[in-house]
PDB file of C-alpha atoms in Angstrom:
ATOM      1  CA  MET A  15     -21.188  26.833  38.306  1.00  0.00           C
ATOM      2  CA  ASN A  16     -23.298  26.906  35.685  1.00  0.00           C
ATOM      3  CA  HIS A  17     -23.693  25.681  32.217  1.00  0.00           C
ATOM      4  CA  LYS A  18     -22.797  29.109  31.293  1.00  0.00           C
ATOM      5  CA  ASN A  19     -19.649  29.628  32.674  1.00  0.00           C
ATOM      6  CA  ARG A  20     -19.142  26.479  32.516  1.00  0.00           C
ATOM      7  CA  ARG A  21     -18.663  26.815  28.656  1.00  0.00           C
ATOM      8  CA  LYS A  22     -16.871  30.218  28.958  1.00  0.00           C
ATOM      9  CA  ALA A  23     -14.021  28.314  31.062  1.00  0.00           C
ATOM     10  CA  LYS A  24     -13.813  25.000  28.782  1.00  0.00           C
ATOM     11  CA  ARG A  25     -12.852  28.162  25.751  1.00  0.00           C
ATOM     12  CA  GLN A  26     -10.981  30.181  27.516  1.00  0.00           C
ATOM     13  CA  ARG A  27      -9.017  26.245  28.239  1.00  0.00           C
ATOM     14  CA  TRP A  28      -9.361  25.892  24.410  1.00  0.00           C
ATOM     15  CA  LEU A  29      -8.020  29.151  23.261  1.00  0.00           C
ATOM     16  CA  GLN A  30      -5.038  28.937  25.501  1.00  0.00           C
ATOM     17  CA  ARG A  31      -3.668  25.241  24.435  1.00  0.00           C
ATOM     18  CA  LYS A  32      -4.166  27.536  21.365  1.00  0.00           C
ATOM     19  CA  ARG A  33      -1.674  30.147  21.931  1.00  0.00           C
ATOM     20  CA  GLU A  34       0.605  27.785  23.050  1.00  0.00           C
ATOM     21  CA  LYS A  35       0.122  26.175  20.199  1.00  0.00           C
ATOM     22  CA  GLU A  36       0.659  28.552  17.700  1.00  0.00           C
ATOM     23  CA  ALA A  37       4.143  29.765  19.299  1.00  0.00           C
ATOM     24  CA  GLU A  38       5.919  26.009  20.141  1.00  0.00           C
ATOM     25  CA  GLU A  39       6.152  25.983  16.332  1.00  0.00           C
ATOM     26  CA  ARG A  40       7.083  29.986  15.556  1.00  0.00           C
ATOM     27  CA  ARG A  41       9.540  27.869  17.902  1.00  0.00           C
ATOM     28  CA  LYS A  42      10.720  26.402  15.963  1.00  0.00           C
ATOM     29  CA  ASP A  43      10.524  27.141  13.019  1.00  0.00           C
ATOM     30  CA  ARG A  44      12.629  30.310  14.119  1.00  0.00           C
ATOM     31  CA  GLU A  45      14.990  27.926  14.716  1.00  0.00           C
ATOM     32  CA  ARG A  46      14.698  25.688  11.441  1.00  0.00           C
ATOM     33  CA  ARG A  47      15.592  29.395  10.200  1.00  0.00           C
ATOM     34  CA  ILE A  48      18.159  29.474  12.048  1.00  0.00           C
ATOM     35  CA  GLU A  49      20.170  26.559  11.494  1.00  0.00           C
ATOM     36  CA  GLU A  50      18.928  26.416   7.597  1.00  0.00           C
ATOM     37  CA  ARG A  51      21.055  30.078   8.300  1.00  0.00           C
ATOM     38  CA  ALA A  52      24.309  28.784   9.652  1.00  0.00           C
ATOM     39  CA  GLU A  53      24.688  25.755   7.317  1.00  0.00           C
ATOM     40  CA  GLN A  54      24.256  27.874   5.021  1.00  0.00           C
ATOM     41  CA  LEU A  55      26.344  30.387   6.323  1.00  0.00           C
ATOM     42  CA  ILE A  56      28.954  27.205   7.006  1.00  0.00           C
ATOM     43  CA  ALA A  57      28.942  26.575   3.081  1.00  0.00           C
ATOM     44  CA  MET A  58      30.122  30.028   2.013  1.00  0.00           C
ATOM     45  CA  ARG A  59      32.587  29.528   4.210  1.00  0.00           C
ATOM     46  CA  ALA A  60      33.948  26.007   2.549  1.00  0.00           C
ATOM     47  CA  ASN A  61      33.429  27.620  -1.369  1.00  0.00           C
ATOM     48  CA  ASP A  62      35.145  30.393  -0.371  1.00  0.00           C
ATOM     49  CA  SER A  63      39.255  28.751   0.781  1.00  0.00           C
ATOM     50  CA  LYS A  64      38.695  27.103  -1.972  1.00  0.00           C
ATOM     51  CA  VAL A  65      39.139  29.895  -4.448  1.00  0.00           C
ATOM     52  CA  LEU A  66      40.926  32.304  -2.014  1.00  0.00           C
ATOM     53  CA  GLU A  67      44.966  32.655  -2.973  1.00  0.00           C
ATOM     54  CA  GLU A  68      46.323  35.308  -0.221  1.00  0.00           C
ATOM     55  CA  PRO A  69      49.960  36.453  -0.736  1.00  0.00           C
ATOM     56  CA  HIS A  70      52.437  35.557   1.306  1.00  0.00           C
ATOM     57  CA  ALA A  71      52.797  39.368   2.630  1.00  0.00           C
ATOM     58  CA  PRO A  72      55.945  39.596   4.704  1.00  0.00           C
ATOM     59  CA  GLU A  73      55.203  41.112   8.276  1.00  0.00           C
ATOM     60  CA  PRO A  74      56.255  44.130   9.153  1.00  0.00           C
ATOM     61  CA  PRO A  75      59.486  44.296  11.872  1.00  0.00           C
ATOM     62  CA  LYS A  76      58.410  43.427  15.060  1.00  0.00           C
ATOM     63  CA  LYS A  77      58.180  46.159  17.636  1.00  0.00           C
ATOM     64  CA  LYS A  78      58.549  45.543  21.240  1.00  0.00           C
ATOM     65  CA  LEU A  79      56.073  45.853  24.220  1.00  0.00           C
ATOM     66  CA  ARG A  80      55.385  46.520  26.932  1.00  0.00           C
ATOM     67  CA  LEU A  81      52.851  45.323  29.197  1.00  0.00           C
ATOM     68  CA  PRO A  82      49.956  47.238  29.880  1.00  0.00           C
ATOM     69  CA  THR A  83      49.245  48.282  33.505  1.00  0.00           C
ATOM     70  CA  LYS A  84      45.942  48.185  33.650  1.00  0.00           C
ATOM     71  CA  ASP A  85      43.183  45.766  32.195  1.00  0.00           C
ATOM     72  CA  VAL A  86      41.782  46.412  29.072  1.00  0.00           C
ATOM     73  CA  ALA A  87      37.948  46.666  27.872  1.00  0.00           C
ATOM     74  CA  VAL A  88      36.467  44.153  26.299  1.00  0.00           C
ATOM     75  CA  LYS A  89      33.789  44.200  24.851  1.00  0.00           C
ATOM     76  CA  GLU A  90      30.348  42.118  26.102  1.00  0.00           C
ATOM     77  CA  ILE A  91      28.541  40.384  23.083  1.00  0.00           C
ATOM     78  CA  ASN A  92      24.969  39.950  23.502  1.00  0.00           C
ATOM     79  CA  SER A  93      24.402  36.392  23.741  1.00  0.00           C
ATOM     80  CA  ASN A  94      21.285  35.936  20.942  1.00  0.00           C
ATOM     81  CA  HIS A  95      23.838  36.800  17.680  1.00  0.00           C
ATOM     82  CA  ILE A  96      25.284  34.425  18.675  1.00  0.00           C
ATOM     83  CA  VAL A  97      23.787  32.049  16.389  1.00  0.00           C
ATOM     84  CA  ARG A  98      25.278  28.501  17.296  1.00  0.00           C
ATOM     85  CA  THR A  99      25.909  25.468  14.789  1.00  0.00           C
ATOM     86  CA  LYS A 100      25.348  21.554  15.745  1.00  0.00           C
ATOM     87  CA  LYS A 101      29.873  21.481  15.182  1.00  0.00           C
ATOM     88  CA  HIS A 102      31.278  20.831  17.892  1.00  0.00           C
ATOM     89  CA  LEU A 103      35.516  21.968  18.477  1.00  0.00           C
ATOM     90  CA  GLY A 104      36.877  20.177  20.962  1.00  0.00           C
ATOM     91  CA  SER A 105      36.197  20.344  25.182  1.00  0.00           C
ATOM     92  CA  GLY A 106      38.656  20.308  27.946  1.00  0.00           C
ATOM     93  CA  SER A 107      38.833  20.646  31.339  1.00  0.00           C
ATOM     94  CA  TYR A 108      36.976  24.391  30.557  1.00  0.00           C
ATOM     95  CA  GLY A 109      34.245  23.575  28.996  1.00  0.00           C
ATOM     96  CA  SER A 110      34.087  22.946  25.259  1.00  0.00           C
ATOM     97  CA  CYS A 111      34.205  24.821  21.820  1.00  0.00           C
ATOM     98  CA  PHE A 112      31.418  24.618  19.073  1.00  0.00           C
ATOM     99  CA  LEU A 113      31.295  26.837  16.261  1.00  0.00           C
ATOM    100  CA  ALA A 114      29.455  29.124  15.202  1.00  0.00           C
ATOM    101  CA  PHE A 115      27.792  32.166  13.625  1.00  0.00           C
ATOM    102  CA  TYR A 116      27.902  36.089  15.674  1.00  0.00           C
ATOM    103  CA  ARG A 117      26.695  38.774  13.521  1.00  0.00           C
ATOM    104  CA  GLY A 118      27.371  36.585  10.215  1.00  0.00           C
ATOM    105  CA  ILE A 119      30.611  36.120  11.453  1.00  0.00           C
ATOM    106  CA  THR A 120      33.045  32.325  11.390  1.00  0.00           C
ATOM    107  CA  VAL A 121      33.718  31.940  15.024  1.00  0.00           C
ATOM    108  CA  VAL A 122      34.281  29.754  18.073  1.00  0.00           C
ATOM    109  CA  VAL A 123      32.935  30.119  20.665  1.00  0.00           C
ATOM    110  CA  LYS A 124      34.721  28.966  24.657  1.00  0.00           C
ATOM    111  CA  GLU A 125      32.340  28.349  27.303  1.00  0.00           C
ATOM    112  CA  LEU A 126      33.493  28.111  30.261  1.00  0.00           C
ATOM    113  CA  GLN A 127      32.346  24.642  32.926  1.00  0.00           C
ATOM    114  CA  ILE A 128      31.995  25.654  36.130  1.00  0.00           C
ATOM    115  CA  HIS A 129      33.543  22.714  37.784  1.00  0.00           C
ATOM    116  CA  SER A 130      32.690  22.987  41.701  1.00  0.00           C
ATOM    117  CA  SER A 131      35.529  20.320  44.078  1.00  0.00           C
ATOM    118  CA  ASP A 132      34.180  19.704  47.281  1.00  0.00           C
ATOM    119  CA  GLN A 133      36.371  22.090  49.148  1.00  0.00           C
ATOM    120  CA  GLU A 134      33.780  25.960  48.032  1.00  0.00           C
ATOM    121  CA  THR A 135      30.751  26.271  47.098  1.00  0.00           C
ATOM    122  CA  LYS A 136      29.005  26.734  44.231  1.00  0.00           C
ATOM    123  CA  GLU A 137      28.680  30.453  43.853  1.00  0.00           C
ATOM    124  CA  ASP A 138      32.410  30.759  44.934  1.00  0.00           C
ATOM    125  CA  ALA A 139      33.457  27.831  42.012  1.00  0.00           C
ATOM    126  CA  LYS A 140      30.688  30.661  39.491  1.00  0.00           C
ATOM    127  CA  LYS A 141      32.133  33.442  40.617  1.00  0.00           C
ATOM    128  CA  ARG A 142      36.017  31.584  40.682  1.00  0.00           C
ATOM    129  CA  THR A 143      35.317  30.634  36.357  1.00  0.00           C
ATOM    130  CA  HIS A 144      33.786  34.613  35.634  1.00  0.00           C
ATOM    131  CA  ASN A 145      37.359  35.415  36.967  1.00  0.00           C
ATOM    132  CA  GLU A 146      38.912  33.001  34.828  1.00  0.00           C
ATOM    133  CA  LEU A 147      37.347  34.536  31.244  1.00  0.00           C
ATOM    134  CA  LEU A 148      37.719  38.508  32.665  1.00  0.00           C
ATOM    135  CA  ASN A 149      41.523  37.479  33.016  1.00  0.00           C
ATOM    136  CA  GLU A 150      41.839  35.245  29.263  1.00  0.00           C
ATOM    137  CA  ALA A 151      40.061  37.423  27.887  1.00  0.00           C
ATOM    138  CA  ASN A 152      42.100  40.698  29.603  1.00  0.00           C
ATOM    139  CA  ILE A 153      45.121  38.231  28.021  1.00  0.00           C
ATOM    140  CA  ILE A 154      44.909  38.408  24.582  1.00  0.00           C
ATOM    141  CA  THR A 155      43.520  42.008  24.503  1.00  0.00           C
ATOM    142  CA  LYS A 156      47.013  42.663  26.058  1.00  0.00           C
ATOM    143  CA  LEU A 157      48.376  40.776  23.438  1.00  0.00           C
ATOM    144  CA  GLY A 158      47.611  43.357  20.129  1.00  0.00           C
ATOM    145  CA  ASP A 159      47.743  42.130  16.738  1.00  0.00           C
ATOM    146  CA  HIS A 160      49.656  39.111  15.895  1.00  0.00           C
ATOM    147  CA  PRO A 161      48.741  36.899  12.761  1.00  0.00           C
ATOM    148  CA  GLY A 162      49.270  34.026  15.234  1.00  0.00           C
ATOM    149  CA  LEU A 163      46.914  35.038  18.007  1.00  0.00           C
ATOM    150  CA  PRO A 164      43.656  34.295  18.145  1.00  0.00           C
ATOM    151  CA  LEU A 165      41.251  37.735  17.335  1.00  0.00           C
ATOM    152  CA  LEU A 166      38.808  38.029  20.409  1.00  0.00           C
ATOM    153  CA  PHE A 167      35.117  39.548  19.430  1.00  0.00           C
ATOM    154  CA  GLY A 168      34.262  40.154  23.137  1.00  0.00           C
ATOM    155  CA  ILE A 169      32.211  37.510  26.125  1.00  0.00           C
ATOM    156  CA  CYS A 170      29.432  36.711  27.223  1.00  0.00           C
ATOM    157  CA  SER A 171      29.462  37.735  30.880  1.00  0.00           C
ATOM    158  CA  LYS A 172      26.340  38.464  32.940  1.00  0.00           C
ATOM    159  CA  SER A 173      25.237  35.090  32.580  1.00  0.00           C
ATOM    160  CA  THR A 174      26.093  31.824  32.481  1.00  0.00           C
ATOM    161  CA  PRO A 175      27.660  29.781  30.980  1.00  0.00           C
ATOM    162  CA  TYR A 176      30.104  32.456  30.474  1.00  0.00           C
ATOM    163  CA  ARG A 177      31.538  32.520  26.747  1.00  0.00           C
ATOM    164  CA  LEU A 178      34.935  33.688  25.460  1.00  0.00           C
ATOM    165  CA  VAL A 179      33.851  34.939  21.569  1.00  0.00           C
ATOM    166  CA  LEU A 180      37.102  33.781  19.263  1.00  0.00           C
ATOM    167  CA  GLN A 181      37.368  34.221  14.843  1.00  0.00           C
ATOM    168  CA  PHE A 182      37.195  30.946  14.278  1.00  0.00           C
ATOM    169  CA  HIS A 183      40.285  29.651  12.916  1.00  0.00           C
ATOM    170  CA  GLY A 184      41.257  26.390  10.413  1.00  0.00           C
ATOM    171  CA  ASN A 185      40.874  24.253   7.109  1.00  0.00           C
ATOM    172  CA  GLY A 186      37.247  25.609   5.322  1.00  0.00           C
ATOM    173  CA  CYS A 187      34.671  25.217   8.589  1.00  0.00           C
ATOM    174  CA  ASP A 188      36.795  22.227  10.138  1.00  0.00           C
ATOM    175  CA  SER A 189      39.148  23.501  12.467  1.00  0.00           C
ATOM    176  CA  LEU A 190      42.132  21.646  12.758  1.00  0.00           C
ATOM    177  CA  THR A 191      44.979  21.339  15.012  1.00  0.00           C
ATOM    178  CA  LEU A 192      48.650  21.092  15.226  1.00  0.00           C
ATOM    179  CA  LEU A 193      47.502  17.612  16.840  1.00  0.00           C
ATOM    180  CA  ARG A 194      44.800  16.609  13.595  1.00  0.00           C
ATOM    181  CA  ALA A 195      47.024  17.533  11.199  1.00  0.00           C
ATOM    182  CA  LEU A 196      50.505  15.281  12.132  1.00  0.00           C
ATOM    183  CA  HIS A 197      48.444  12.995  12.025  1.00  0.00           C
ATOM    184  CA  SER A 198      46.210  13.640   8.945  1.00  0.00           C
ATOM    185  CA  LYS A 199      49.560  13.950   7.889  1.00  0.00           C
ATOM    186  CA  LEU A 200      48.530  16.807   5.477  1.00  0.00           C
ATOM    187  CA  VAL A 201      51.338  18.736   6.301  1.00  0.00           C
ATOM    188  CA  ALA A 202      54.090  15.634   4.806  1.00  0.00           C
ATOM    189  CA  LYS A 203      56.792  17.869   3.881  1.00  0.00           C
ATOM    190  CA  LYS A 204      60.220  19.319   6.099  1.00  0.00           C
ATOM    191  CA  ARG A 205      60.293  22.360   4.767  1.00  0.00           C
ATOM    192  CA  GLU A 206      56.373  22.882   5.269  1.00  0.00           C
ATOM    193  CA  TRP A 207      56.853  21.649   9.285  1.00  0.00           C
ATOM    194  CA  ASP A 208      59.800  24.384   8.968  1.00  0.00           C
ATOM    195  CA  ALA A 209      57.127  27.239   8.353  1.00  0.00           C
ATOM    196  CA  ILE A 210      55.227  26.902  10.704  1.00  0.00           C
ATOM    197  CA  MET A 211      57.013  25.910  13.122  1.00  0.00           C
ATOM    198  CA  ILE A 212      59.198  28.852  12.534  1.00  0.00           C
ATOM    199  CA  LYS A 213      55.783  31.329  12.547  1.00  0.00           C
ATOM    200  CA  THR A 214      54.956  29.302  15.825  1.00  0.00           C
ATOM    201  CA  ALA A 215      58.493  30.557  17.907  1.00  0.00           C
ATOM    202  CA  GLU A 216      58.180  33.947  15.914  1.00  0.00           C
ATOM    203  CA  ALA A 217      54.398  33.931  17.318  1.00  0.00           C
ATOM    204  CA  LEU A 218      55.351  33.162  21.083  1.00  0.00           C
ATOM    205  CA  GLN A 219      58.291  35.548  21.011  1.00  0.00           C
ATOM    206  CA  HIS A 220      55.480  37.513  20.595  1.00  0.00           C
ATOM    207  CA  ILE A 221      54.155  37.539  24.104  1.00  0.00           C
ATOM    208  CA  HIS A 222      56.904  37.111  25.821  1.00  0.00           C
ATOM    209  CA  SER A 223      57.662  40.373  24.410  1.00  0.00           C
ATOM    210  CA  VAL A 224      54.164  42.285  26.215  1.00  0.00           C
ATOM    211  CA  GLY A 225      55.301  40.479  29.036  1.00  0.00           C
ATOM    212  CA  PHE A 226      53.522  37.278  29.213  1.00  0.00           C
ATOM    213  CA  LEU A 227      54.187  33.614  29.707  1.00  0.00           C
ATOM    214  CA  HIS A 228      52.046  30.741  27.443  1.00  0.00           C
ATOM    215  CA  ASN A 229      51.880  28.061  30.109  1.00  0.00           C
ATOM    216  CA  ASP A 230      50.125  25.034  28.046  1.00  0.00           C
ATOM    217  CA  LEU A 231      52.024  25.183  24.852  1.00  0.00           C
ATOM    218  CA  LYS A 232      50.864  21.690  22.700  1.00  0.00           C
ATOM    219  CA  SER A 233      50.677  20.605  19.446  1.00  0.00           C
ATOM    220  CA  ASN A 234      46.780  20.799  20.780  1.00  0.00           C
ATOM    221  CA  ASN A 235      46.964  24.129  21.672  1.00  0.00           C
ATOM    222  CA  VAL A 236      48.408  25.199  18.017  1.00  0.00           C
ATOM    223  CA  LEU A 237      45.680  25.248  15.936  1.00  0.00           C
ATOM    224  CA  LEU A 238      46.613  25.476  11.239  1.00  0.00           C
ATOM    225  CA  ASP A 239      44.075  28.844   9.600  1.00  0.00           C
ATOM    226  CA  LYS A 240      44.884  27.721   5.750  1.00  0.00           C
ATOM    227  CA  ARG A 241      44.913  30.818   4.581  1.00  0.00           C
ATOM    228  CA  GLY A 242      44.898  30.723   0.571  1.00  0.00           C
ATOM    229  CA  THR A 243      47.230  27.545   0.190  1.00  0.00           C
ATOM    230  CA  VAL A 244      49.681  29.204   3.381  1.00  0.00           C
ATOM    231  CA  LEU A 245      48.668  27.211   6.856  1.00  0.00           C
ATOM    232  CA  THR A 246      49.443  29.763   9.760  1.00  0.00           C
ATOM    233  CA  PRO A 247      49.791  28.164  12.901  1.00  0.00           C
ATOM    234  CA  VAL A 248      47.908  30.465  15.928  1.00  0.00           C
ATOM    235  CA  ILE A 249      48.293  29.356  18.910  1.00  0.00           C
ATOM    236  CA  ILE A 250      45.474  28.942  22.039  1.00  0.00           C
ATOM    237  CA  ASP A 251      44.179  28.671  24.749  1.00  0.00           C
ATOM    238  CA  PHE A 252      45.182  31.492  27.336  1.00  0.00           C
ATOM    239  CA  GLY A 253      43.314  29.868  30.586  1.00  0.00           C
ATOM    240  CA  LYS A 254      47.177  29.054  32.448  1.00  0.00           C
ATOM    241  CA  SER A 255      48.779  32.533  30.639  1.00  0.00           C
ATOM    242  CA  ARG A 256      50.023  34.227  33.780  1.00  0.00           C
ATOM    243  CA  PRO A 257      52.463  37.575  33.553  1.00  0.00           C
ATOM    244  CA  ILE A 258      56.436  36.627  33.707  1.00  0.00           C
ATOM    245  CA  SER A 259      56.726  38.152  36.392  1.00  0.00           C
ATOM    246  CA  ASN A 260      54.150  36.809  38.901  1.00  0.00           C
ATOM    247  CA  PRO A 261      54.874  33.409  37.469  1.00  0.00           C
ATOM    248  CA  MET A 262      52.715  30.591  39.448  1.00  0.00           C
ATOM    249  CA  GLY A 263      55.728  28.191  41.840  1.00  0.00           C
ATOM    250  CA  PRO A 264      57.752  24.744  41.067  1.00  0.00           C
ATOM    251  CA  LYS A 265      55.019  22.148  41.967  1.00  0.00           C
ATOM    252  CA  THR A 266      55.801  20.390  45.292  1.00  0.00           C
ATOM    253  CA  LEU A 267      54.940  16.519  44.012  1.00  0.00           C
ATOM    254  CA  SER A 268      56.440  13.099  45.550  1.00  0.00           C
ATOM    255  CA  LEU A 269      59.235  11.459  42.589  1.00  0.00           C
ATOM    256  CA  GLU A 270      55.420   8.109  42.612  1.00  0.00           C
ATOM    257  CA  GLU A 271      53.596  11.640  41.661  1.00  0.00           C
ATOM    258  CA  GLN A 272      56.727  13.043  39.163  1.00  0.00           C
ATOM    259  CA  VAL A 273      56.741   9.697  37.272  1.00  0.00           C
ATOM    260  CA  ARG A 274      52.512   9.956  36.211  1.00  0.00           C
ATOM    261  CA  TYR A 275      52.603  13.906  35.868  1.00  0.00           C
ATOM    262  CA  LYS A 276      56.220  14.081  33.023  1.00  0.00           C
ATOM    263  CA  LYS A 277      54.163  11.051  31.484  1.00  0.00           C
ATOM    264  CA  LYS A 278      50.535  13.348  31.251  1.00  0.00           C
ATOM    265  CA  TYR A 279      51.563  15.839  30.431  1.00  0.00           C
ATOM    266  CA  PRO A 280      55.078  16.175  28.148  1.00  0.00           C
ATOM    267  CA  HIS A 281      55.152  18.576  27.334  1.00  0.00           C
ATOM    268  CA  ILE A 282      55.331  21.376  30.566  1.00  0.00           C
ATOM    269  CA  ALA A 283      59.157  21.788  31.293  1.00  0.00           C
ATOM    270  CA  PRO A 284      61.348  18.791  34.946  1.00  0.00           C
ATOM    271  CA  GLU A 285      62.554  22.261  36.649  1.00  0.00           C
ATOM    272  CA  ILE A 286      57.977  22.747  36.433  1.00  0.00           C
ATOM    273  CA  VAL A 287      57.054  18.968  37.797  1.00  0.00           C
ATOM    274  CA  GLU A 288      60.629  18.611  40.069  1.00  0.00           C
ATOM    275  CA  GLY A 289      60.259  21.260  41.744  1.00  0.00           C
ATOM    276  CA  ARG A 290      63.154  22.457  40.670  1.00  0.00           C
ATOM    277  CA  ALA A 291      61.871  26.064  39.733  1.00  0.00           C
ATOM    278  CA  GLY A 292      58.551  28.027  38.476  1.00  0.00           C
ATOM    279  CA  GLN A 293      57.246  28.922  35.256  1.00  0.00           C
ATOM    280  CA  SER A 294      59.490  30.887  32.987  1.00  0.00           C
ATOM    281  CA  VAL A 295      60.064  32.149  29.755  1.00  0.00           C
ATOM    282  CA  ALA A 296      62.311  28.522  29.488  1.00  0.00           C
ATOM    283  CA  SER A 297      59.604  26.787  30.481  1.00  0.00           C
ATOM    284  CA  ASP A 298      58.094  27.885  27.658  1.00  0.00           C
ATOM    285  CA  ILE A 299      60.552  27.089  25.256  1.00  0.00           C
ATOM    286  CA  PHE A 300      61.071  23.127  26.284  1.00  0.00           C
ATOM    287  CA  SER A 301      57.160  23.015  25.702  1.00  0.00           C
ATOM    288  CA  PHE A 302      57.592  24.321  21.336  1.00  0.00           C
ATOM    289  CA  ALA A 303      60.532  22.477  21.676  1.00  0.00           C
ATOM    290  CA  LYS A 304      58.240  19.400  23.031  1.00  0.00           C
ATOM    291  CA  ILE A 305      56.098  20.277  19.947  1.00  0.00           C
ATOM    292  CA  VAL A 306      59.700  19.885  17.588  1.00  0.00           C
ATOM    293  CA  GLU A 307      60.224  16.688  18.202  1.00  0.00           C
ATOM    294  CA  GLN A 308      57.393  15.503  18.071  1.00  0.00           C
ATOM    295  CA  ILE A 309      57.188  16.724  14.726  1.00  0.00           C
ATOM    296  CA  TYR A 310      60.227  14.446  13.945  1.00  0.00           C
ATOM    297  CA  LEU A 311      59.106  11.879  15.815  1.00  0.00           C
ATOM    298  CA  LYS A 312      56.188  11.319  13.195  1.00  0.00           C
ATOM    299  CA  CYS A 313      57.694  12.906  10.281  1.00  0.00           C
ATOM    300  CA  LYS A 314      60.780  10.852  10.934  1.00  0.00           C
ATOM    301  CA  PHE A 315      62.505  13.171  10.176  1.00  0.00           C
ATOM    302  CA  GLU A 316      66.641  13.377  10.532  1.00  0.00           C
ATOM    303  CA  GLU A 317      67.934  14.504  13.376  1.00  0.00           C
ATOM    304  CA  LEU A 318      66.074  17.600  16.191  1.00  0.00           C
ATOM    305  CA  PRO A 319      68.223  20.526  15.720  1.00  0.00           C
ATOM    306  CA  HIS A 320      70.726  21.625  18.322  1.00  0.00           C
ATOM    307  CA  LEU A 321      69.489  24.507  19.099  1.00  0.00           C
ATOM    308  CA  VAL A 322      66.521  22.239  19.368  1.00  0.00           C
ATOM    309  CA  THR A 323      67.827  19.601  21.605  1.00  0.00           C
ATOM    310  CA  LEU A 324      69.705  22.720  23.286  1.00  0.00           C
ATOM    311  CA  CYS A 325      65.805  23.465  24.737  1.00  0.00           C
ATOM    312  CA  LEU A 326      64.834  20.468  25.643  1.00  0.00           C
ATOM    313  CA  SER A 327      68.031  20.763  28.548  1.00  0.00           C
ATOM    314  CA  PRO A 328      66.405  19.594  32.401  1.00  0.00           C
ATOM    315  CA  SER A 329      68.954  22.742  33.069  1.00  0.00           C
ATOM    316  CA  VAL A 330      66.931  26.519  32.694  1.00  0.00           C
ATOM    317  CA  GLU A 331      69.999  28.533  32.110  1.00  0.00           C
ATOM    318  CA  ALA A 332      71.168  25.985  28.346  1.00  0.00           C
ATOM    319  CA  ARG A 333      67.584  26.870  26.413  1.00  0.00           C
ATOM    320  CA  PRO A 334      67.975  29.694  23.567  1.00  0.00           C
ATOM    321  CA  ARG A 335      65.359  32.028  23.336  1.00  0.00           C
ATOM    322  CA  CYS A 336      63.060  32.257  20.800  1.00  0.00           C
ATOM    323  CA  ALA A 337      64.500  35.634  18.857  1.00  0.00           C
ATOM    324  CA  GLU A 338      67.574  32.452  18.296  1.00  0.00           C
ATOM    325  CA  LEU A 339      65.753  30.020  16.737  1.00  0.00           C
ATOM    326  CA  TYR A 340      64.425  31.389  13.896  1.00  0.00           C
TER     327      TYR A 340
END
């Protein structure tokens, strides 16, 4: 290679490095502007929550709903339209949740993590997680419009990580679970807790009336959404939800395993753990009553209401229905 060609090659390498450096600077500048915009939107929402006063209008009479026989259409969302913030809202076996903005709307994005066991390949685990995403999205959509249930904007199912995009519920920009509210003593008066639990029972009754079981109702799966001065409970996480007509059967555990399971998952009805019966409306009722019991014990209220005590009965037949609780 002569001197002229070497100079030309050197200049081309220099131009390439310059273009790459400029592209990197543009990318960093774009990310900085997105983050600044996200912080502005967070501040705006926090300010709005302080001044918003929303009267608590009575709910219209509930209608008996029928379970749709076919899957309903769920909107596919372009992940490029989601602006993720650094605010992590929670995590579990499913993956994690974080605060984000979708077309200027405050949302929570639930990212499903792909876990592969020894018995399945990575591709099988990916397909299973994809099916779990579609199943949860379909159930939330079929549940319809109810103030005590999440509002689904859509899903990101074309590429991993698979995502559910839902309306954000909380206090300002802070996610507020019932468990967190209980430990922070944000709600102190018994009448306030009673009002929250009545609304939770109404939401659970709606789930059952549409034809579904929740199967994982606990204080960490109930959010409190501050609307003006009113705290409205919203039941979340339908990853284990199933149709009433197609529940999971009872577990097969040794006595030692049963003791460990009950200690780890006290909200699961005893008949499921002990292998006496499968999931049912009654097992959801038991889980609801465990939340009420948790509130009464933590707040040191008086004796549990008789109906709630019945809900905690080991006998499935002795437990009342949701409609009898409010």
